[in-house]
Short mmCIF file of C-alpha atoms in Angstrom, two decimals:
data_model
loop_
_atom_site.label_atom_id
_atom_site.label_comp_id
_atom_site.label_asym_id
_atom_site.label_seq_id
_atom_site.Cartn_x
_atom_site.Cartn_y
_atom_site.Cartn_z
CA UNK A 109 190.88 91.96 2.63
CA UNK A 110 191.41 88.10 3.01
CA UNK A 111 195.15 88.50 2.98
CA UNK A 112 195.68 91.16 4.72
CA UNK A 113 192.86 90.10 7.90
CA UNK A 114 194.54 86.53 7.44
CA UNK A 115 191.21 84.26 6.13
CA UNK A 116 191.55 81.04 4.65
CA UNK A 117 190.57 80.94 1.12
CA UNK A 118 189.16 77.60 0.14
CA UNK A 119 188.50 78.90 -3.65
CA UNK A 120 189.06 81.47 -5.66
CA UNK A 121 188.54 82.71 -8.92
CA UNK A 122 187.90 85.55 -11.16
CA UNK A 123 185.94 83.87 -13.96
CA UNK A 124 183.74 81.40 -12.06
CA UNK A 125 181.96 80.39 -15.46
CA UNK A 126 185.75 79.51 -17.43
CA UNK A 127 186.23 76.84 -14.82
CA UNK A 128 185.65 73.01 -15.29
CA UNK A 129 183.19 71.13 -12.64
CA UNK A 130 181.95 74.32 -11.01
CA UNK A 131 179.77 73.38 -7.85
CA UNK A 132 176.11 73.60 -9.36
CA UNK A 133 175.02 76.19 -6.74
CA UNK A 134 177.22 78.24 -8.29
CA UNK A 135 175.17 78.63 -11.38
CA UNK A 136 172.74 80.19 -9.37
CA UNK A 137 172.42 83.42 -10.63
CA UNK A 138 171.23 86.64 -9.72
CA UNK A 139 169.19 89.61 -11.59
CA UNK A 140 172.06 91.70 -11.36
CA UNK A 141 174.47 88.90 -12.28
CA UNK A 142 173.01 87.80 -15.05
CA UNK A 143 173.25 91.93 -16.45
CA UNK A 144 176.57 91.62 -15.42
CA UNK A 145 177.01 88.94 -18.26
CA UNK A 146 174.92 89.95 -20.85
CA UNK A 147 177.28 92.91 -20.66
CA UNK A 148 180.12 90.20 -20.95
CA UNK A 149 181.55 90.73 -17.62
CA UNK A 150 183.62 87.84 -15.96
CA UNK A 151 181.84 87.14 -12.78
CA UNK A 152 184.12 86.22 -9.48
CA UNK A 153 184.04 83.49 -6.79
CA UNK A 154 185.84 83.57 -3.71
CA UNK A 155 185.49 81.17 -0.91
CA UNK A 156 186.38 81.52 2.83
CA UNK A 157 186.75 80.73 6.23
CA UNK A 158 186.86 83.12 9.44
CA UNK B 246 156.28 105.50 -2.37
CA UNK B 247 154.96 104.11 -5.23
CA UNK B 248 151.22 102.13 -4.83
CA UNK B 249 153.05 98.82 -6.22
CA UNK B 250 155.64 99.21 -3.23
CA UNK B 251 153.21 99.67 -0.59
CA UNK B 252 151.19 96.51 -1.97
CA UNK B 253 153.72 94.43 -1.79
CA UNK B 254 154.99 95.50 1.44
CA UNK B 255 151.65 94.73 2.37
CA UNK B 256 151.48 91.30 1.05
CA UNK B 257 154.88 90.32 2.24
CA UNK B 258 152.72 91.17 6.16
CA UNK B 259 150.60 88.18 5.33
CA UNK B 260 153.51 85.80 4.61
CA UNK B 261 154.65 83.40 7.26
CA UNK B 262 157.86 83.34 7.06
CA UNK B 263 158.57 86.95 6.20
CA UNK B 264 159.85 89.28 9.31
CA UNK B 265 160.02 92.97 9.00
CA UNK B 266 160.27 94.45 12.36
CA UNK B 267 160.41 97.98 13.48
CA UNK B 268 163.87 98.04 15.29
CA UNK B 269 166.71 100.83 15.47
CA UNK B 270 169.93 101.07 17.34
CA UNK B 271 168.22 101.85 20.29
CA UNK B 272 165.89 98.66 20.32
CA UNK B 273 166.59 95.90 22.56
CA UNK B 274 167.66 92.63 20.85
CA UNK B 275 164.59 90.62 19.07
CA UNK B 276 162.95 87.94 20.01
CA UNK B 277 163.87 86.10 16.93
CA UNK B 278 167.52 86.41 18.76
CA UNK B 279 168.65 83.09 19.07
CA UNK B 280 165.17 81.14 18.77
CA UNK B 281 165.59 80.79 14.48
CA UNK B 282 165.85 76.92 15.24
CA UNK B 283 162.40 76.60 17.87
CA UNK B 284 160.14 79.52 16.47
CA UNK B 285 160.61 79.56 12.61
CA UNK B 286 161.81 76.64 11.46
CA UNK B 287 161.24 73.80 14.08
CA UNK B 288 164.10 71.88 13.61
CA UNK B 289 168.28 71.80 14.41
CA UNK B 290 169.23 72.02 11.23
CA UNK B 291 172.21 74.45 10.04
CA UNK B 292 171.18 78.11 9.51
CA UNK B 293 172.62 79.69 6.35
CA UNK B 294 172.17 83.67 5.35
CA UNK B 295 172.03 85.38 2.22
CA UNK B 296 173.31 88.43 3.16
CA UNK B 297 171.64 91.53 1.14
CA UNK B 298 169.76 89.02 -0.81
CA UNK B 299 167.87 91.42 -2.83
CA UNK B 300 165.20 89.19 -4.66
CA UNK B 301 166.20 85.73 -2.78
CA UNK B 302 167.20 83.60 -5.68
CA UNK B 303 169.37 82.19 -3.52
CA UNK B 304 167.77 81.86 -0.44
CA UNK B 305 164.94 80.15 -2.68
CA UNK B 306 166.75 77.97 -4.86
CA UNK B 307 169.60 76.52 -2.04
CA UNK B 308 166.30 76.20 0.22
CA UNK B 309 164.62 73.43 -2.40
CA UNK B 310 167.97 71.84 -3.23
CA UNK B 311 169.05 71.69 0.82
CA UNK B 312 165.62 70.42 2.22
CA UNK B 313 168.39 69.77 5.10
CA UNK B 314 169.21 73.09 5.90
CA UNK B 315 167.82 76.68 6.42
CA UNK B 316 167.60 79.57 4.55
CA UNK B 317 167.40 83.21 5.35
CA UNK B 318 167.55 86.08 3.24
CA UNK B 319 168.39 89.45 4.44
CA UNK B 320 167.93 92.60 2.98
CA UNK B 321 166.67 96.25 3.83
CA UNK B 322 165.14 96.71 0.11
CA UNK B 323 161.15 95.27 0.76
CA UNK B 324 160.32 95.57 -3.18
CA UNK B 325 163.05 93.35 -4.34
CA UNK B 326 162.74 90.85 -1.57
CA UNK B 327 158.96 90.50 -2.08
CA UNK B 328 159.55 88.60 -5.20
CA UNK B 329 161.86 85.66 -3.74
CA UNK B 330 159.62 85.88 -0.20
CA UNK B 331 156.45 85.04 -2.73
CA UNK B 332 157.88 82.14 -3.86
CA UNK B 333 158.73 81.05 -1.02
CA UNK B 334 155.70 81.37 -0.03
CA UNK B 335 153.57 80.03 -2.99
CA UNK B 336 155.41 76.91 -3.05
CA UNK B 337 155.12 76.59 0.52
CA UNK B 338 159.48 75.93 1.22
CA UNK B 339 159.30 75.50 4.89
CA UNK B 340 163.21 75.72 4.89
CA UNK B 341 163.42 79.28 3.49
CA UNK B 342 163.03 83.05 5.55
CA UNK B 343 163.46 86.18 4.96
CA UNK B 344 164.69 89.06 7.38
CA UNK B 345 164.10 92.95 6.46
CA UNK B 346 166.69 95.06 8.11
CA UNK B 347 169.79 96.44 8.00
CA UNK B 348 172.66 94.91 8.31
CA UNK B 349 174.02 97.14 10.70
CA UNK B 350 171.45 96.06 13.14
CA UNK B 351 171.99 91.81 12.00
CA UNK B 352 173.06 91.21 15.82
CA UNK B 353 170.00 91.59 17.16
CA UNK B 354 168.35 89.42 15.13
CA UNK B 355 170.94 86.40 15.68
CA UNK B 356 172.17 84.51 19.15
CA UNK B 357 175.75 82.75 19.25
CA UNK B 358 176.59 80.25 17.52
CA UNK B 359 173.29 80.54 15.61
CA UNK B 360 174.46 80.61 12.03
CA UNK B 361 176.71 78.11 9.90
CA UNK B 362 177.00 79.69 6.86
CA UNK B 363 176.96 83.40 5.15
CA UNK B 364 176.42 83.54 1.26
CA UNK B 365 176.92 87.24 0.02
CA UNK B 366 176.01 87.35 -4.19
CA UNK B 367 176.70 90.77 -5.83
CA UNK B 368 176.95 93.19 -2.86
CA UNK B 369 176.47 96.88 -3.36
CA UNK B 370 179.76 98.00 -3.86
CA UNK B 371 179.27 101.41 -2.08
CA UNK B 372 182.34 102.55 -4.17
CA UNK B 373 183.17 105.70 -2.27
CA UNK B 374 186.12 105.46 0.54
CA UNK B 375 183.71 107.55 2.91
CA UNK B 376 181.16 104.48 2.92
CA UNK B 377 183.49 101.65 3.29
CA UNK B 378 182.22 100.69 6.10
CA UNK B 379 179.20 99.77 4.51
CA UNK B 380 180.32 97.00 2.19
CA UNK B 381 178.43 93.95 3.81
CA UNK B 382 182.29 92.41 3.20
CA UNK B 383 184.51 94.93 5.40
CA UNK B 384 186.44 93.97 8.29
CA UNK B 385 183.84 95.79 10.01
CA UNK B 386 180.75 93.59 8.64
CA UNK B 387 182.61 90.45 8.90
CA UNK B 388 183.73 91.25 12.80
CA UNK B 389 179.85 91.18 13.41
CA UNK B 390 179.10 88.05 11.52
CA UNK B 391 181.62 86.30 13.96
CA UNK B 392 179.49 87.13 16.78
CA UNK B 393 176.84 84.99 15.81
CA UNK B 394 178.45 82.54 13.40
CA UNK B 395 179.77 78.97 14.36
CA UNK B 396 183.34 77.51 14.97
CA UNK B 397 184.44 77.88 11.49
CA UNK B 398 182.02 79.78 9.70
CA UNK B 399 182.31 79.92 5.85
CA UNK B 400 181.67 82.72 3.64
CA UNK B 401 180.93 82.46 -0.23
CA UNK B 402 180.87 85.57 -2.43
CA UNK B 403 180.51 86.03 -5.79
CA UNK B 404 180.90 89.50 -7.95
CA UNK B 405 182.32 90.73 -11.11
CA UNK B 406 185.75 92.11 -9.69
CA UNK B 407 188.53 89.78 -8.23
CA UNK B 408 189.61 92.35 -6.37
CA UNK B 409 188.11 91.75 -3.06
CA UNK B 410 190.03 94.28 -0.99
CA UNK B 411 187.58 96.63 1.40
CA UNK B 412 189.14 99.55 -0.75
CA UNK B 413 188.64 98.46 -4.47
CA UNK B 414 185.38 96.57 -4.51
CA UNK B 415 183.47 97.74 -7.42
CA UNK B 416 181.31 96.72 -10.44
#
């Protein structure tokens, strides 16, 4: 969807928790994200602008 | 609906902060419509949504780090919302809202120019082609977002596919 309507990604990645430095409001996390990794799914970041 | 439901519903009522108006395509826009800045918060500072915030953590926990900035949380689901709107509430964070709605009806609720920021965190994926147009991230959603969001609006998502594509989202 970013692509193809032309956004500009300012970060992306699709294991947030494998990178170095992440921003700390990041780490928030969710009750259904923190399911998600208990069942040992990678969890996904994307950052854009409009 | 269950009696813990209703309670809540009820308690969310007596929270400041806390908005659940009765409004349907057919309503004229609210009055919260472009007065976030003068008649919730009473300040200028930069408006950021959590769009289907379910329980708030979010809206909550950016709200005490970014004593700077507002917070609103939007969601149709009263039950889960209750729990982030208490806090909020308990420990008094000025900074922090929340909205119950749908987000098909978000531009009443928001003038131009009115918000900075839009933080979507786990999304219902509404896998099914037929209900595309109900991802809070399709062209569709997004298209509305621009109508009330600044300049250069930024949008931060986070779920467990890196496929973002309106067609693919899933969990």
């Amino acid at each position: 969807m970013v692509k193809t309507e032309g956004y500009h990604v300012i970060t992306a990645t699709d294991n947030l928790y494998a990178q170095n430095n992440i921003n700390i409001d990041l780490e928030i996390k969710t009750t259904y994200e923190k399911k998600f990794l208990q069942q040992g799914m990678n969890i996904c970041y994307l950052g854009f602008n409009v | 609906m269950g009696k813990n439901k209703l309670s809540r519903f009820a308690e969310m009522e007596s929270f400041q902060r806390v908005f659940q108006p009765e409004v349907d395509f057919n309503s004229p826009d609210n009055t919260l419509k472009g007065n976030w800045h003068t008649n919730v918060f009473k300040n200028n500072n930069p408006i950021v949504l959590e769009v289907g915030c379910g329980r708030g953590e979010y809206t909550v926990n950016l709200a005490q780090r970014y004593p700077n900035k507002n917070f609103i949380g939007i969601d149709i689901k009263g039950a889960r919302m209750w729990r982030g709107a208490k806090t909020a509430n308990e420990q008094n964070i000025l900074n922090a809202a929340f909205l119950r709605t749908r987000m098909e009806l978000v531009e009443k609720f928001f003038g131009s120019n009115e918000v900075s920021e839009i933080w979507i965190t786990f999304p219902d994926p509404q896998p099914r082609e037929s209900k595309e147009n109900r991802r809070l991230i399709s062209p569709m959603f997004i298209n509305r977002y621009k109508n009330f969001l600044k300049a250069v609006p930024s949008f931060t998502l986070k779920q467990t596919t890196n496929n973002f594509s309106i067609t693919h989202t899933k969990w």
